[in-house]
Short mmCIF file of C-alpha atoms in Angstrom, two decimals:
data_model
loop_
_atom_site.label_atom_id
_atom_site.label_comp_id
_atom_site.label_asym_id
_atom_site.label_seq_id
_atom_site.Cartn_x
_atom_site.Cartn_y
_atom_site.Cartn_z
CA MET A 1 184.61 62.11 71.39
CA THR A 2 186.38 65.44 71.89
CA LEU A 3 184.66 68.75 72.18
CA ASP A 4 186.33 71.90 70.98
CA LEU A 5 185.40 74.38 73.66
CA THR A 6 187.40 77.25 72.24
CA THR A 7 185.50 79.82 70.29
CA SER A 8 187.73 81.71 67.90
CA ALA A 9 186.74 85.09 66.52
CA GLN A 10 186.54 83.44 63.12
CA ASP A 11 183.61 81.26 64.25
CA MET A 12 181.57 84.36 64.97
CA THR A 13 182.10 85.88 61.54
CA VAL A 14 178.86 85.89 59.59
CA SER A 15 179.51 86.03 55.86
CA GLN A 16 176.82 87.47 53.62
CA SER A 17 176.59 84.24 51.64
CA ARG A 18 175.77 82.29 54.82
CA PHE A 19 173.26 84.98 55.79
CA ARG A 20 171.70 84.86 52.32
CA ASN A 21 171.55 81.05 52.20
CA ALA A 22 169.72 80.90 55.51
CA LEU A 23 167.39 83.74 54.47
CA LEU A 24 166.16 81.90 51.41
CA ASP A 25 166.09 78.38 52.88
CA PRO A 26 163.87 77.95 55.96
CA GLU A 27 165.56 74.56 56.63
CA THR A 28 168.97 76.23 57.11
CA PRO A 29 169.37 77.61 60.67
CA ALA A 30 170.41 81.22 61.23
CA PRO A 31 174.22 81.54 61.11
CA ASP A 32 176.14 81.37 64.40
CA GLY A 33 177.32 84.80 65.46
CA LEU A 34 173.87 86.41 65.15
CA VAL A 35 172.85 87.04 68.71
CA THR A 36 170.19 88.35 71.08
CA PRO A 37 171.05 91.14 73.55
CA GLU A 38 172.18 88.39 75.97
CA GLY A 39 174.52 86.87 73.39
CA THR A 40 172.42 83.76 72.75
CA HIS A 41 171.59 82.50 69.25
CA ALA A 42 169.04 84.78 67.52
CA GLU A 43 167.07 82.21 65.53
CA LYS A 44 163.65 83.80 65.95
CA ARG A 45 164.98 87.29 65.41
CA PHE A 46 166.62 86.13 62.18
CA GLY A 47 163.10 85.09 61.16
CA VAL A 48 162.15 88.78 60.93
CA TYR A 49 164.58 89.17 58.00
CA ARG A 50 163.35 85.89 56.47
CA ASN A 51 159.80 87.13 56.72
CA ASN A 52 160.62 90.63 55.37
CA VAL A 53 162.33 89.16 52.31
CA SER A 54 159.68 86.56 51.49
CA HIS A 55 156.75 88.86 52.26
CA SER A 56 158.09 91.77 50.20
CA LEU A 57 158.96 89.60 47.21
CA ALA A 58 155.71 87.63 47.34
CA SER A 59 153.82 90.94 47.53
CA ALA A 60 155.74 92.23 44.51
CA LEU A 61 154.59 89.14 42.60
CA VAL A 62 150.98 89.58 43.75
CA ASP A 63 151.10 93.20 42.54
CA GLY A 64 152.80 92.23 39.30
CA PHE A 65 150.51 89.32 38.41
CA PRO A 66 146.98 90.39 39.40
CA VAL A 67 145.26 87.96 37.02
CA LEU A 68 147.38 84.95 38.04
CA THR A 69 146.64 85.87 41.66
CA LYS A 70 142.92 85.99 40.94
CA LEU A 71 142.94 82.74 38.96
CA LEU A 72 144.86 80.81 41.60
CA GLY A 73 143.54 82.61 44.69
CA GLU A 74 145.86 84.86 46.70
CA ALA A 75 146.57 82.27 49.43
CA PHE A 76 147.70 79.64 46.89
CA PHE A 77 149.57 82.23 44.82
CA ARG A 78 151.53 83.43 47.88
CA GLN A 79 152.48 79.84 48.78
CA MET A 80 153.64 79.32 45.20
CA ALA A 81 155.50 82.65 45.30
CA LEU A 82 157.56 81.38 48.27
CA VAL A 83 158.75 78.47 46.12
CA TYR A 84 159.35 80.77 43.15
CA LEU A 85 161.40 83.34 45.04
CA ARG A 86 163.73 80.68 46.44
CA ILE A 87 164.44 79.36 42.93
CA HIS A 88 164.36 82.76 41.23
CA PRO A 89 165.36 85.53 43.64
CA PRO A 90 165.45 88.91 41.85
CA ALA A 91 168.44 89.36 39.57
CA SER A 92 167.91 93.13 39.54
CA GLN A 93 167.05 95.95 41.93
CA LEU A 94 164.18 96.88 39.59
CA ILE A 95 161.40 94.98 41.36
CA MET A 96 158.94 96.48 38.84
CA HIS A 97 160.10 93.76 36.43
CA TYR A 98 160.41 90.91 38.97
CA GLY A 99 158.90 87.61 37.86
CA ALA A 100 160.28 87.23 34.33
CA ALA A 101 160.80 83.48 34.88
CA MET A 102 157.19 82.95 35.99
CA PRO A 103 155.92 81.52 32.65
CA THR A 104 158.49 78.70 32.65
CA PHE A 105 158.16 78.18 36.41
CA LEU A 106 154.39 77.59 36.04
CA VAL A 107 155.03 74.82 33.51
CA GLY A 108 157.08 72.87 36.05
CA PHE A 109 155.21 73.69 39.28
CA PRO A 110 153.14 70.66 40.38
CA GLY A 111 150.17 72.82 41.45
CA THR A 112 149.86 74.59 38.09
CA VAL A 113 151.29 72.14 35.54
CA HIS A 114 147.77 71.11 34.42
CA LEU A 115 146.69 74.73 33.81
CA LYS A 116 148.25 74.99 30.36
CA TYR A 117 146.98 78.52 29.69
CA LEU A 118 148.63 80.07 32.78
CA PRO A 119 152.11 80.68 31.27
CA ASP A 120 150.63 82.80 28.48
CA VAL A 121 148.55 84.79 30.96
CA ALA A 122 151.81 85.40 32.87
CA ARG A 123 153.54 86.46 29.63
CA LEU A 124 150.73 88.92 28.95
CA GLU A 125 150.98 90.40 32.46
CA LEU A 126 154.76 90.75 32.09
CA ALA A 127 154.37 92.46 28.70
CA LEU A 128 151.81 94.91 30.12
CA ARG A 129 154.23 95.77 32.94
CA ARG A 130 157.07 96.32 30.45
CA ALA A 131 154.75 98.56 28.43
CA TYR A 132 153.88 100.59 31.55
CA HIS A 133 157.56 101.41 32.11
CA ALA A 134 158.62 101.61 28.44
CA GLY A 135 160.13 104.75 26.96
CA ASP A 136 157.81 107.62 26.04
CA ALA A 137 156.97 108.25 22.39
CA GLU A 138 154.32 110.22 20.56
CA ALA A 139 152.08 108.39 18.09
CA ILE A 140 151.64 109.60 14.50
CA ALA A 141 148.29 111.00 13.40
CA PRO A 142 146.36 108.26 11.52
CA ALA A 143 146.08 110.59 8.48
CA ASP A 144 149.88 110.59 8.13
CA LEU A 145 149.58 106.94 7.18
CA THR A 146 146.32 106.86 5.24
CA GLN A 147 147.38 109.69 2.92
CA LEU A 148 150.31 107.68 1.51
CA ASP A 149 149.77 106.09 -1.91
CA GLN A 150 150.31 102.37 -2.12
CA ALA A 151 153.70 102.42 -3.88
CA THR A 152 155.14 104.85 -1.34
CA LEU A 153 153.63 102.88 1.51
CA MET A 154 155.33 99.64 0.44
CA ASP A 155 158.78 101.26 0.62
CA THR A 156 158.05 103.01 3.91
CA ARG A 157 159.41 101.97 7.31
CA LEU A 158 156.99 102.30 10.20
CA VAL A 159 158.82 102.90 13.47
CA LEU A 160 156.97 101.34 16.40
CA ALA A 161 156.71 102.63 19.97
CA PRO A 162 159.10 101.07 22.53
CA ALA A 163 156.09 99.57 24.33
CA VAL A 164 154.94 97.51 21.31
CA GLU A 165 155.14 93.72 21.69
CA THR A 166 153.17 90.76 20.39
CA LEU A 167 152.16 87.53 22.09
CA THR A 168 150.98 84.47 20.18
CA SER A 169 149.02 82.13 22.42
CA GLU A 170 147.40 78.75 21.76
CA PHE A 171 144.94 79.84 24.43
CA PRO A 172 142.54 82.79 24.82
CA ALA A 173 145.10 84.55 27.04
CA LEU A 174 143.67 88.03 26.41
CA SER A 175 140.06 86.88 26.87
CA ILE A 176 141.06 85.35 30.21
CA TRP A 177 142.76 88.62 31.16
CA GLU A 178 139.71 90.69 30.14
CA PHE A 179 137.30 88.33 31.95
CA ASN A 180 139.25 88.83 35.19
CA MET A 181 140.25 92.47 34.94
CA GLN A 182 137.45 94.14 32.98
CA ASP A 183 134.36 91.92 33.41
CA GLY A 184 134.85 90.67 29.83
CA PRO A 185 132.73 87.81 28.42
CA THR A 186 133.43 84.21 29.44
CA PRO A 187 136.47 83.06 27.42
CA THR A 188 135.98 80.34 24.82
CA MET A 189 138.79 78.01 23.80
CA GLN A 190 140.64 79.58 20.89
CA ALA A 191 144.14 80.70 19.98
CA GLU A 192 144.81 84.44 20.29
CA THR A 193 147.39 86.74 18.78
CA ILE A 194 147.83 89.80 20.99
CA LEU A 195 149.28 93.27 20.45
CA ILE A 196 150.57 95.01 23.58
CA SER A 197 151.20 98.78 23.43
CA ARG A 198 150.62 101.92 25.45
CA ARG A 199 148.08 104.68 24.94
CA GLY A 200 149.31 107.71 26.82
CA TYR A 201 150.46 106.18 30.08
CA ASP A 202 148.06 103.21 30.01
CA PRO A 203 149.13 99.82 28.65
CA VAL A 204 146.61 98.26 26.26
CA ALA A 205 146.25 94.75 24.84
CA GLN A 206 144.28 94.10 21.64
CA ARG A 207 143.59 91.07 19.46
CA LEU A 208 145.43 90.81 16.15
CA PRO A 209 144.28 88.74 13.17
CA LEU A 210 146.25 85.64 12.19
CA GLY A 211 149.64 86.72 10.82
CA GLY A 212 149.43 90.03 12.68
CA ALA A 213 152.36 89.15 14.95
CA VAL A 214 154.53 88.29 11.93
CA PHE A 215 153.74 91.68 10.38
CA VAL A 216 154.30 93.68 13.58
CA ASN A 217 157.52 91.85 14.47
CA ALA A 218 158.88 92.43 10.95
CA LEU A 219 158.20 96.17 11.36
CA LYS A 220 159.86 96.05 14.77
CA LYS A 221 162.97 94.57 13.17
CA GLY A 222 163.07 97.52 10.80
CA HIS A 223 161.75 95.85 7.63
CA ALA A 224 159.94 97.99 5.09
CA PHE A 225 156.14 97.89 5.04
CA GLY A 226 156.10 95.81 1.81
CA THR A 227 158.56 93.26 3.20
CA ALA A 228 156.54 92.89 6.40
CA LEU A 229 153.35 92.46 4.41
CA GLY A 230 155.03 89.84 2.20
CA LEU A 231 156.18 87.87 5.25
CA ALA A 232 152.69 87.94 6.79
CA THR A 233 150.86 86.90 3.58
CA SER A 234 153.37 84.13 2.90
CA GLN A 235 152.23 82.58 6.19
CA VAL A 236 148.57 83.58 6.13
CA ALA A 237 147.20 83.92 2.59
CA ASP A 238 144.18 86.01 3.63
CA PHE A 239 146.15 88.14 6.15
CA ASP A 240 143.95 91.02 7.34
CA LEU A 241 146.21 94.05 6.95
CA THR A 242 143.46 96.58 7.70
CA ALA A 243 142.62 95.05 11.09
CA THR A 244 146.31 94.86 12.00
CA LEU A 245 146.97 98.50 11.08
CA SER A 246 143.80 99.59 12.91
CA ALA A 247 145.04 97.90 16.08
CA LEU A 248 148.49 99.48 15.72
CA ILE A 249 146.98 102.92 15.24
CA ALA A 250 144.39 102.51 18.00
CA GLY A 251 147.16 101.35 20.35
CA HIS A 252 149.34 104.39 19.53
CA GLY A 253 151.90 101.89 18.32
CA ILE A 254 153.32 103.79 15.31
CA ILE A 255 155.55 106.72 16.17
CA LYS A 256 157.30 107.59 12.92
CA ILE A 257 156.99 107.09 9.16
CA GLU A 258 160.31 106.84 7.36
CA LYS A 259 159.96 107.03 3.62
CA GLY A 260 162.14 104.60 1.69
CA MET B 1 168.28 118.39 33.65
CA LEU B 2 165.07 119.79 35.12
CA ASP B 3 165.04 123.34 36.34
CA ILE B 4 164.60 123.10 40.09
CA SER B 5 166.91 125.96 40.96
CA PRO B 6 164.48 127.74 43.33
CA LYS B 7 164.00 124.55 45.33
CA ASP B 8 167.48 123.15 45.62
CA THR B 9 167.38 122.52 49.36
CA LEU B 10 164.92 120.68 51.58
CA PRO B 11 163.09 122.98 54.03
CA LYS B 12 163.41 122.26 57.75
CA ALA B 13 159.77 121.24 57.76
CA GLY B 14 157.56 118.23 57.06
CA GLY B 15 157.86 115.99 54.00
CA VAL B 16 156.30 112.67 52.95
CA GLY B 17 157.43 109.55 51.17
CA TYR B 18 155.64 109.89 47.81
CA LYS B 19 152.87 107.42 47.00
CA PRO B 20 151.27 107.62 43.52
CA GLN B 21 147.75 107.45 45.02
CA HIS B 22 148.41 110.87 46.62
CA PHE B 23 149.44 112.60 43.38
CA ASN B 24 146.33 114.76 42.98
CA GLU B 25 146.22 115.93 46.60
CA LEU B 26 149.92 116.79 46.53
CA MET B 27 149.53 118.80 43.34
CA ASN B 28 146.38 120.61 44.50
CA ALA B 29 146.23 120.77 48.31
CA PRO B 30 149.47 119.58 49.92
CA GLY B 31 148.76 121.25 53.30
CA SER B 32 151.78 120.94 55.58
CA VAL B 33 153.74 118.81 53.10
CA THR B 34 156.66 120.92 51.90
CA TRP B 35 158.92 118.33 50.26
CA LEU B 36 158.86 114.76 48.97
CA GLU B 37 161.05 111.71 49.08
CA ILE B 38 160.98 109.07 46.35
CA HIS B 39 162.50 105.60 46.26
CA ALA B 40 165.07 105.78 43.49
CA GLU B 41 164.40 102.26 42.18
CA ASN B 42 160.75 103.02 41.36
CA TYR B 43 161.88 105.67 38.86
CA MET B 44 164.45 103.68 36.94
CA GLY B 45 162.13 102.61 34.15
CA ALA B 46 162.62 104.07 30.67
CA GLY B 47 159.47 106.21 30.80
CA GLY B 48 155.75 106.06 31.51
CA ARG B 49 153.53 107.46 34.25
CA PRO B 50 156.01 107.23 37.19
CA LEU B 51 158.53 109.55 35.52
CA ALA B 52 155.80 111.81 34.15
CA GLN B 53 154.35 112.27 37.64
CA LEU B 54 157.81 112.88 39.06
CA ARG B 55 158.42 115.60 36.45
CA HIS B 56 155.27 117.42 37.65
CA LEU B 57 156.07 116.94 41.33
CA ALA B 58 159.64 118.20 40.90
CA GLU B 59 158.30 121.48 39.51
CA LYS B 60 156.35 121.98 42.73
CA PHE B 61 158.38 120.34 45.53
CA PRO B 62 162.01 119.89 46.51
CA ILE B 63 162.71 116.17 46.10
CA SER B 64 164.92 113.85 48.09
CA VAL B 65 165.98 110.66 46.31
CA HIS B 66 166.23 107.71 48.69
CA GLY B 67 167.94 104.59 47.37
CA VAL B 68 167.06 101.13 48.65
CA GLY B 69 169.10 99.02 46.22
CA LEU B 70 172.74 100.09 46.24
CA SER B 71 173.81 97.53 48.88
CA ILE B 72 176.44 99.89 50.26
CA GLY B 73 177.32 97.35 52.96
CA GLY B 74 177.66 94.50 50.47
CA GLU B 75 180.76 92.28 50.55
CA THR B 76 180.95 92.34 46.78
CA ARG B 77 181.56 95.39 44.61
CA LEU B 78 178.78 97.89 43.95
CA ASP B 79 176.70 96.95 40.91
CA PRO B 80 178.04 99.28 38.18
CA GLU B 81 174.81 98.97 36.20
CA HIS B 82 172.75 100.08 39.18
CA LEU B 83 175.13 102.92 39.97
CA SER B 84 174.82 104.09 36.40
CA ARG B 85 170.99 103.94 36.52
CA LEU B 86 171.13 105.98 39.71
CA LYS B 87 173.36 108.57 38.07
CA THR B 88 170.97 108.83 35.11
CA LEU B 89 168.06 109.53 37.47
CA ILE B 90 169.99 112.01 39.61
CA ASP B 91 171.48 113.88 36.64
CA TRP B 92 167.98 114.24 35.17
CA LEU B 93 166.14 115.15 38.36
CA ASN B 94 168.88 117.16 40.12
CA PRO B 95 167.25 116.41 43.50
CA ALA B 96 167.82 118.43 46.67
CA MET B 97 169.22 115.35 48.43
CA PHE B 98 170.33 111.76 47.92
CA SER B 99 170.43 109.17 50.69
CA GLU B 100 171.02 105.44 51.13
CA HIS B 101 171.25 102.91 53.96
CA LEU B 102 173.91 101.39 56.18
CA ALA B 103 172.85 97.92 55.03
CA TRP B 104 173.30 95.33 52.31
CA SER B 105 170.70 93.87 49.95
CA THR B 106 172.55 92.24 47.06
CA HIS B 107 174.78 89.16 47.05
CA ASP B 108 176.01 87.06 44.10
CA ALA B 109 173.89 89.21 41.77
CA GLN B 110 170.78 88.33 43.79
CA PHE B 111 168.78 91.29 45.06
CA LEU B 112 166.97 90.38 48.29
CA ASN B 113 164.70 93.47 48.50
CA ASP B 114 165.41 94.08 52.18
CA LEU B 115 167.86 96.16 54.21
CA LEU B 116 170.06 93.52 55.82
CA PRO B 117 172.28 94.13 58.86
CA LEU B 118 176.04 94.57 59.12
CA PRO B 119 178.56 93.73 61.84
CA TYR B 120 180.29 96.91 63.03
CA THR B 121 183.92 95.92 62.58
CA ASN B 122 187.03 97.53 61.13
CA ASP B 123 186.62 95.38 57.99
CA THR B 124 183.07 96.62 57.48
CA LEU B 125 184.23 100.18 58.07
CA THR B 126 186.90 99.90 55.38
CA ARG B 127 184.50 98.36 52.89
CA VAL B 128 181.61 100.78 53.47
CA THR B 129 184.03 103.74 53.34
CA ALA B 130 185.21 102.60 49.91
CA HIS B 131 181.63 102.13 48.69
CA ILE B 132 180.45 105.54 49.91
CA ASN B 133 183.48 107.18 48.29
CA GLU B 134 182.67 105.37 45.05
CA VAL B 135 179.03 106.49 45.13
CA GLN B 136 179.88 110.13 45.92
CA ASP B 137 182.57 110.20 43.22
CA HIS B 138 180.27 108.62 40.67
CA LEU B 139 177.31 110.88 41.41
CA GLY B 140 179.44 113.96 41.92
CA ARG B 141 177.56 114.85 45.09
CA LYS B 142 177.45 114.26 48.81
CA MET B 143 175.15 111.53 50.09
CA LEU B 144 173.45 110.89 53.41
CA LEU B 145 173.67 107.54 55.18
CA GLU B 146 170.72 106.23 57.22
CA ASN B 147 170.96 104.24 60.47
CA PRO B 148 169.22 100.84 60.21
CA SER B 149 166.55 99.22 62.38
CA SER B 150 168.02 96.10 64.00
CA TYR B 151 166.42 92.87 65.16
CA LEU B 152 169.61 91.13 66.25
CA ALA B 153 173.27 91.87 66.97
CA PHE B 154 176.54 90.45 65.64
CA ALA B 155 178.83 88.82 68.19
CA GLN B 156 181.76 90.04 66.09
CA SER B 157 180.87 93.78 66.33
CA THR B 158 183.50 95.97 67.95
CA TRP B 159 182.00 99.42 67.30
CA SER B 160 178.84 101.07 68.61
CA GLU B 161 176.48 102.21 65.87
CA PRO B 162 176.77 105.98 66.60
CA ASP B 163 180.59 105.76 66.65
CA PHE B 164 180.57 103.67 63.47
CA LEU B 165 178.39 106.23 61.65
CA ARG B 166 180.46 109.14 62.93
CA GLU B 167 183.67 107.47 61.69
CA LEU B 168 182.13 106.71 58.27
CA ALA B 169 181.07 110.34 57.93
CA ARG B 170 184.54 111.51 59.00
CA ARG B 171 186.28 109.27 56.45
CA THR B 172 183.95 109.98 53.51
CA GLY B 173 182.49 113.42 54.13
CA CYS B 174 178.99 111.97 53.80
CA GLY B 175 176.14 113.38 55.86
CA LEU B 176 173.74 111.39 58.03
CA LEU B 177 170.04 110.69 57.84
CA LEU B 178 168.73 110.03 61.34
CA ASP B 179 165.74 107.68 61.34
CA VAL B 180 164.27 108.28 64.78
CA ASN B 181 161.90 105.31 64.55
CA ASN B 182 164.83 103.04 63.65
CA VAL B 183 166.69 104.17 66.77
CA PHE B 184 163.63 103.40 68.90
CA VAL B 185 163.06 100.03 67.23
CA SER B 186 166.72 99.00 67.60
CA ALA B 187 166.87 100.25 71.20
CA THR B 188 163.80 98.22 72.15
CA ASN B 189 165.04 95.12 70.32
CA LEU B 190 168.67 95.27 71.49
CA HIS B 191 167.89 96.62 74.98
CA PHE B 192 169.76 99.91 74.94
CA ASP B 193 168.64 103.40 75.95
CA PRO B 194 167.52 105.34 72.85
CA ARG B 195 168.32 108.69 74.51
CA ALA B 196 171.85 107.55 75.27
CA TYR B 197 172.17 106.56 71.59
CA ILE B 198 171.03 110.07 70.55
CA ASN B 199 173.43 111.64 73.07
CA ALA B 200 176.30 109.68 71.51
CA TYR B 201 175.15 110.35 67.94
CA PRO B 202 176.78 113.15 65.87
CA LEU B 203 173.64 115.28 65.46
CA ASP B 204 175.67 118.05 63.82
CA LEU B 205 176.15 115.75 60.78
CA VAL B 206 172.42 115.08 60.37
CA GLU B 207 170.75 116.66 57.34
CA GLU B 208 167.43 114.81 57.37
CA PHE B 209 165.11 113.01 59.81
CA HIS B 210 162.86 110.03 59.16
CA LEU B 211 159.80 109.18 61.21
CA ALA B 212 157.60 106.12 60.73
CA GLY B 213 155.33 103.62 62.45
CA HIS B 214 156.31 100.14 63.64
CA ASP B 215 154.62 96.84 64.49
CA GLU B 216 155.03 94.75 67.61
CA ASP B 217 156.08 91.09 67.84
CA THR B 218 157.91 88.98 70.42
CA ASP B 219 161.41 87.50 70.55
CA GLU B 220 162.75 84.05 71.60
CA LEU B 221 161.86 84.75 75.23
CA GLY B 222 158.48 86.36 74.66
CA ARG B 223 159.83 89.89 75.05
CA LYS B 224 158.77 92.82 72.91
CA LEU B 225 160.34 92.85 69.43
CA LEU B 226 159.47 95.84 67.23
CA ILE B 227 159.27 95.55 63.45
CA ASP B 228 160.02 98.58 61.27
CA SER B 229 156.90 98.13 59.15
CA HIS B 230 156.07 101.68 57.96
CA GLY B 231 152.39 100.76 58.14
CA LYS B 232 151.07 102.78 61.08
CA PRO B 233 151.13 106.26 62.63
CA VAL B 234 154.35 107.28 64.39
CA ASP B 235 154.26 105.81 67.91
CA GLU B 236 154.08 108.18 70.92
CA PRO B 237 157.48 107.18 72.40
CA VAL B 238 159.03 107.90 68.99
CA TRP B 239 157.57 111.43 69.06
CA ALA B 240 159.06 111.83 72.55
CA LEU B 241 162.45 110.65 71.26
CA PHE B 242 162.04 113.05 68.33
CA ASP B 243 161.60 115.88 70.87
CA HIS B 244 164.82 114.80 72.56
CA VAL B 245 166.60 114.87 69.18
CA ILE B 246 165.29 118.36 68.37
CA ALA B 247 166.13 119.66 71.84
CA ASN B 248 169.73 118.50 71.37
CA GLY B 249 170.33 119.12 67.70
CA GLY B 250 167.63 121.44 66.35
CA ALA B 251 165.24 121.13 63.41
CA ARG B 252 165.96 119.42 60.08
CA PRO B 253 163.85 118.40 57.07
CA ALA B 254 161.62 115.73 58.66
CA LEU B 255 160.02 112.96 56.61
CA VAL B 256 157.06 110.78 57.50
CA GLU B 257 157.33 107.36 55.81
CA TRP B 258 154.24 105.21 55.32
CA ASP B 259 154.80 102.39 52.83
CA ASN B 260 152.33 99.65 53.80
CA ASP B 261 148.56 99.96 54.32
CA VAL B 262 149.01 103.49 52.93
CA PRO B 263 146.28 105.74 54.40
CA ASP B 264 144.32 108.56 52.80
CA PHE B 265 146.37 111.67 52.20
CA ASN B 266 144.81 113.63 55.08
CA VAL B 267 146.06 111.04 57.62
CA LEU B 268 149.59 111.29 56.28
CA GLU B 269 149.37 115.08 56.08
CA ALA B 270 148.33 115.23 59.76
CA GLU B 271 151.49 113.30 60.69
CA THR B 272 153.60 115.76 58.68
CA ALA B 273 151.89 118.70 60.37
CA ARG B 274 152.66 117.15 63.74
CA ALA B 275 156.33 116.69 62.82
CA ALA B 276 156.49 120.38 61.87
CA ARG B 277 154.74 121.39 65.13
CA HIS B 278 157.22 119.42 67.21
CA MET B 279 160.04 121.22 65.46
CA GLN B 280 158.44 124.57 66.31
CA GLY B 281 158.56 123.48 69.92
CA VAL B 282 154.77 123.26 70.15
CA VAL B 283 153.87 119.73 71.22
CA ALA B 284 150.37 118.66 70.28
#
């Protein structure tokens, strides 16, 4: 066995990919070339950066998913977050949106795979965050809509606020959210269609009737009112248009009426 | 662009890192707080409450925009999308100041949400010079560069940090942001004299000070290792080092940063008042 006792300058060069790999993988030792004041290997000191990265990202996920954190308990959630952040480190500097892969991650994570409703709760929390940061827009006055006669209404395009999204869940995702965040009633097992929007600066989530998501998404795509209504009733014969419009208006979701 | 013409410079007095929970106090009874610093990345959404609050604050206070995501020390090119988001914010807000860090945070399109250290070599100097030039060209304004807090050293480094910063400023025309707590943290961790660092540091290029609290841990050999946690009051030895800085280089806009375990406004305001008192030469 021969030992190479020469240390070239090259050996001491710490590339950022080596630094990054060791940061995210606790099994990988700190790169050579990172040293203490005496010039010895700085393994424990490197741990400060490891800890800063994992703590700050796990905390961003705790802040971003308050209901998931409550459902799973913060200690468990933080352990899970450490696994998540190694697989899905942020792809953007906008930490406000960090965690977009959480719904699919939860499906495959051994500790949560049996909790089938969790991915939709995560989707709802992500949508509420997007709504919080969505572009500003002023809602129409309800009378602007109600004064239109039916023929005009059918040809009209309703422009929706940037914050408007829908979520169709096989689970009572909104009831679970309300139970945990607003002392809502105990959720019962049922599918829920959810409208996410923003009133002023506050995101709001409301229940939509069956077919409501089809209607709202058709409006979002720019279809005329009549076309959207046709799409919704073709899927749900007794589609409740009044309840859907009430939710859109209450959620400040309509920002412009464009006559056809 | 917002009209902030009467407030286009930071006063040589106390400012705070803005926290949304302090919005009402800042608008109604800011006390000794004369200017604010915001983290650029928190205001890069399309709209909503953060930007609405900022609009109100900018009518009342000079604002300094402090970036934490540009990765100026990164080995790869600056993220053009992020640079463009930054320009959008700065063009809209027209802040009194823009600053970033001598650090890296992004690699292979992964953002690590921390300010990671750099070896002080000629290669790093060339790269960071190019990145600062790119930022200043893109934004159409001068930026300040902040000294990092260090927990370890690079065997490959050939420059001292003060000389490295001075040379970067000379090559790019950027100004410097002197974080006094970072100097104290690095000096403790890397066993150098913080006053000697200040004596070697180009104080004439400094346009802003940062002050913050730190936590205490231990290193491989059980010796003191300070962590730049921004979760406590400014430590007494840091105030003493601040006095040394002022005695040698004079007053500048001085910011108190408190990002974790954020206290009530009056606690933060008292720290700002103390920073202002130190700069008047009256030590509490």
